[in-house]
PDB file of C-alpha atoms in Angstrom:
ATOM      1  CA  MET A  25     196.333 138.328 187.925  1.00 51.00           C
ATOM      2  CA  SER A  26     197.619 137.613 191.424  1.00 73.00           C
ATOM      3  CA  ASP A  27     201.256 137.540 192.234  1.00 91.00           C
ATOM      4  CA  ARG A  28     200.709 135.137 195.053  1.00 95.00           C
ATOM      5  CA  HIS A  29     201.933 131.598 194.577  1.00 96.00           C
ATOM      6  CA  VAL A  30     201.129 128.322 196.201  1.00 97.00           C
ATOM      7  CA  TYR A  31     203.795 127.078 198.583  1.00 97.00           C
ATOM      8  CA  GLU A  32     204.195 123.960 200.723  1.00 98.00           C
ATOM      9  CA  TYR A  33     205.904 123.760 204.128  1.00 98.00           C
ATOM     10  CA  ALA A  34     206.719 121.226 206.717  1.00 97.00           C
ATOM     11  CA  LEU A  35     208.219 121.685 210.176  1.00 97.00           C
ATOM     12  CA  LEU A  36     211.404 119.992 211.135  1.00 96.00           C
ATOM     13  CA  ARG A  37     210.932 118.349 214.519  1.00 96.00           C
ATOM     14  CA  VAL A  38     213.552 116.955 216.917  1.00 96.00           C
ATOM     15  CA  VAL A  39     212.284 113.804 218.629  1.00 94.00           C
ATOM     16  CA  PRO A  40     215.008 112.964 221.171  1.00 92.00           C
ATOM     17  CA  ARG A  41     213.275 109.803 222.380  1.00 88.00           C
ATOM     18  CA  VAL A  42     211.110 108.262 219.737  1.00 83.00           C
ATOM     19  CA  GLU A  43     209.391 105.937 222.131  1.00 85.00           C
ATOM     20  CA  ARG A  44     207.926 108.926 224.015  1.00 87.00           C
ATOM     21  CA  GLY A  45     206.819 110.832 220.916  1.00 83.00           C
ATOM     22  CA  GLU A  46     207.702 114.253 222.330  1.00 90.00           C
ATOM     23  CA  CYS A  47     209.239 116.761 220.002  1.00 94.00           C
ATOM     24  CA  VAL A  48     210.583 120.271 219.692  1.00 96.00           C
ATOM     25  CA  ASN A  49     210.124 122.312 216.509  1.00 97.00           C
ATOM     26  CA  ALA A  50     213.562 123.197 215.132  1.00 97.00           C
ATOM     27  CA  GLY A  51     213.004 124.462 211.689  1.00 97.00           C
ATOM     28  CA  VAL A  52     210.758 124.935 208.632  1.00 98.00           C
ATOM     29  CA  LEU A  53     211.149 123.743 205.044  1.00 97.00           C
ATOM     30  CA  VAL A  54     209.408 125.752 202.286  1.00 97.00           C
ATOM     31  CA  TYR A  55     208.887 124.862 198.657  1.00 97.00           C
ATOM     32  CA  CYS A  56     207.378 127.079 195.987  1.00 97.00           C
ATOM     33  CA  ARG A  57     207.200 125.410 192.531  1.00 96.00           C
ATOM     34  CA  ALA A  58     206.264 128.567 190.707  1.00 94.00           C
ATOM     35  CA  LYS A  59     209.415 130.285 192.027  1.00 94.00           C
ATOM     36  CA  SER A  60     211.659 127.174 191.849  1.00 93.00           C
ATOM     37  CA  PHE A  61     212.343 127.835 195.511  1.00 95.00           C
ATOM     38  CA  VAL A  62     213.223 125.404 198.270  1.00 95.00           C
ATOM     39  CA  GLY A  63     214.503 126.902 201.545  1.00 94.00           C
ATOM     40  CA  VAL A  64     214.890 126.151 205.167  1.00 96.00           C
ATOM     41  CA  ARG A  65     215.371 128.117 208.324  1.00 97.00           C
ATOM     42  CA  THR A  66     216.344 126.434 211.560  1.00 97.00           C
ATOM     43  CA  HIS A  67     216.569 127.409 215.203  1.00 97.00           C
ATOM     44  CA  LEU A  68     217.368 124.900 217.947  1.00 97.00           C
ATOM     45  CA  ASP A  69     216.311 125.883 221.440  1.00 96.00           C
ATOM     46  CA  ASP A  70     218.777 123.856 223.489  1.00 96.00           C
ATOM     47  CA  ASN A  71     216.823 124.412 226.770  1.00 96.00           C
ATOM     48  CA  ARG A  72     213.615 123.044 225.274  1.00 95.00           C
ATOM     49  CA  LEU A  73     215.306 119.993 223.882  1.00 96.00           C
ATOM     50  CA  LEU A  74     217.221 119.312 227.083  1.00 96.00           C
ATOM     51  CA  ALA A  75     213.943 119.532 229.077  1.00 95.00           C
ATOM     52  CA  LEU A  76     212.655 116.561 227.022  1.00 94.00           C
ATOM     53  CA  ASP A  77     215.972 114.658 227.169  1.00 95.00           C
ATOM     54  CA  PRO A  78     218.836 115.904 229.325  1.00 95.00           C
ATOM     55  CA  HIS A  79     221.166 113.542 227.460  1.00 94.00           C
ATOM     56  CA  ALA A  80     220.182 114.762 223.931  1.00 94.00           C
ATOM     57  CA  ASP A  81     223.031 114.863 221.487  1.00 94.00           C
ATOM     58  CA  LEU A  82     223.034 118.600 220.757  1.00 95.00           C
ATOM     59  CA  PRO A  83     226.028 118.470 218.334  1.00 96.00           C
ATOM     60  CA  GLY A  84     224.431 115.635 216.440  1.00 94.00           C
ATOM     61  CA  VAL A  85     221.134 117.422 216.161  1.00 95.00           C
ATOM     62  CA  ARG A  86     222.917 120.563 214.899  1.00 96.00           C
ATOM     63  CA  ALA A  87     224.787 118.468 212.354  1.00 94.00           C
ATOM     64  CA  ALA A  88     221.485 116.928 211.084  1.00 92.00           C
ATOM     65  CA  LEU A  89     219.950 120.430 210.756  1.00 95.00           C
ATOM     66  CA  ARG A  90     223.009 121.595 208.835  1.00 93.00           C
ATOM     67  CA  ALA A  91     222.679 118.653 206.489  1.00 90.00           C
ATOM     68  CA  VAL A  92     219.120 119.685 205.739  1.00 91.00           C
ATOM     69  CA  GLU A  93     220.302 123.290 205.068  1.00 92.00           C
ATOM     70  CA  GLY A  94     222.947 121.902 202.646  1.00 90.00           C
ATOM     71  CA  VAL A  95     220.366 119.875 200.684  1.00 88.00           C
ATOM     72  CA  CYS A  96     218.162 122.927 200.406  1.00 88.00           C
ATOM     73  CA  ALA A  97     221.010 125.086 199.262  1.00 83.00           C
ATOM     74  CA  GLY A  98     221.933 122.583 196.443  1.00 79.00           C
ATOM     75  CA  GLY A  99     225.334 122.484 194.878  1.00 76.00           C
ATOM     76  CA  ASP A 100     228.153 120.589 196.582  1.00 77.00           C
ATOM     77  CA  ALA A 101     226.525 120.979 199.970  1.00 75.00           C
ATOM     78  CA  ALA A 102     223.568 118.859 198.809  1.00 72.00           C
ATOM     79  CA  GLY A 103     225.691 115.726 198.362  1.00 75.00           C
ATOM     80  CA  GLN A 104     223.875 113.130 196.133  1.00 77.00           C
ATOM     81  CA  ALA A 105     220.968 115.529 195.743  1.00 77.00           C
ATOM     82  CA  ALA A 106     223.161 118.206 194.201  1.00 75.00           C
ATOM     83  CA  GLY A 107     221.766 117.703 190.689  1.00 79.00           C
ATOM     84  CA  ASP A 108     218.129 117.454 191.718  1.00 82.00           C
ATOM     85  CA  ASP A 109     215.703 120.257 191.180  1.00 86.00           C
ATOM     86  CA  PRO A 110     214.156 122.114 194.127  1.00 89.00           C
ATOM     87  CA  GLY A 111     210.954 119.986 194.097  1.00 91.00           C
ATOM     88  CA  ARG A 112     212.862 116.666 194.250  1.00 90.00           C
ATOM     89  CA  ARG A 113     215.054 117.997 197.058  1.00 90.00           C
ATOM     90  CA  PHE A 114     211.952 119.162 199.005  1.00 93.00           C
ATOM     91  CA  ARG A 115     210.244 115.746 198.483  1.00 93.00           C
ATOM     92  CA  TRP A 116     213.356 113.913 199.651  1.00 90.00           C
ATOM     93  CA  LEU A 117     213.590 116.064 202.774  1.00 92.00           C
ATOM     94  CA  ILE A 118     209.934 115.554 203.803  1.00 93.00           C
ATOM     95  CA  ALA A 119     210.023 111.807 203.359  1.00 91.00           C
ATOM     96  CA  PRO A 120     209.162 110.099 206.698  1.00 86.00           C
ATOM     97  CA  ARG A 121     212.164 109.172 208.834  1.00 80.00           C
ATOM     98  CA  SER A 122     212.785 107.432 212.122  1.00 76.00           C
ATOM     99  CA  THR A 123     215.764 109.514 212.948  1.00 84.00           C
ATOM    100  CA  ILE A 124     216.012 112.164 215.669  1.00 90.00           C
ATOM    101  CA  VAL A 125     215.232 115.023 213.200  1.00 93.00           C
ATOM    102  CA  GLN A 126     212.004 114.321 211.373  1.00 93.00           C
ATOM    103  CA  PRO A 127     209.784 116.223 209.079  1.00 95.00           C
ATOM    104  CA  GLY A 128     206.214 116.963 210.123  1.00 94.00           C
ATOM    105  CA  PRO A 129     203.132 116.882 207.837  1.00 96.00           C
ATOM    106  CA  VAL A 130     203.094 119.083 204.795  1.00 97.00           C
ATOM    107  CA  HIS A 131     200.787 122.214 204.744  1.00 98.00           C
ATOM    108  CA  THR A 132     200.082 124.741 202.012  1.00 97.00           C
ATOM    109  CA  GLY A 133     199.614 128.466 201.683  1.00 96.00           C
ATOM    110  CA  LEU A 134     199.904 131.409 199.346  1.00 97.00           C
ATOM    111  CA  THR A 135     202.781 133.855 199.259  1.00 96.00           C
ATOM    112  CA  THR A 136     204.455 136.574 197.153  1.00 95.00           C
ATOM    113  CA  ASP A 137     207.779 135.971 198.857  1.00 96.00           C
ATOM    114  CA  PRO A 138     208.802 132.366 199.655  1.00 96.00           C
ATOM    115  CA  ALA A 139     211.958 133.346 201.440  1.00 95.00           C
ATOM    116  CA  GLY A 140     210.079 135.882 203.555  1.00 96.00           C
ATOM    117  CA  GLU A 141     207.471 133.276 204.281  1.00 96.00           C
ATOM    118  CA  THR A 142     210.123 130.867 205.474  1.00 97.00           C
ATOM    119  CA  GLU A 143     211.290 133.481 208.056  1.00 96.00           C
ATOM    120  CA  ARG A 144     207.692 134.270 209.061  1.00 97.00           C
ATOM    121  CA  LEU A 145     206.899 130.599 209.651  1.00 97.00           C
ATOM    122  CA  LEU A 146     210.074 130.110 211.653  1.00 97.00           C
ATOM    123  CA  ASP A 147     209.029 133.064 213.932  1.00 97.00           C
ATOM    124  CA  LEU A 148     205.511 131.821 214.205  1.00 96.00           C
ATOM    125  CA  LEU A 149     205.998 128.093 214.694  1.00 96.00           C
ATOM    126  CA  VAL A 150     209.554 127.533 215.925  1.00 96.00           C
ATOM    127  CA  ARG A 151     210.956 130.380 217.909  1.00 92.00           C
TER     128      ARG A 151
END
């Protein structure tokens, strides 16, 4: 029997000017149902973002990314999602949005370590 489990992930993209459609990857959300795991890792490259929009609201973007981290963590930091299970929190976070921080499409993979996979995807796709 394999100890690898299916996981889903989506990138968090910062779209400073929606009308232009340009974005900077700023994080990755990972959900593994078998492990009841939902996690996020973020990394905002200020220079990349400012290259797309010199007037981007860096504190506002950081606050939005912290809010995603809070929902993933659960508990009081998750606000109204505090009582939701990891799957519901993940589904809420990947719902389409028209805000500056948007989730990308969902992809799947196999892993033995969802937390480690979150870090690996951050290094591969964001940093």
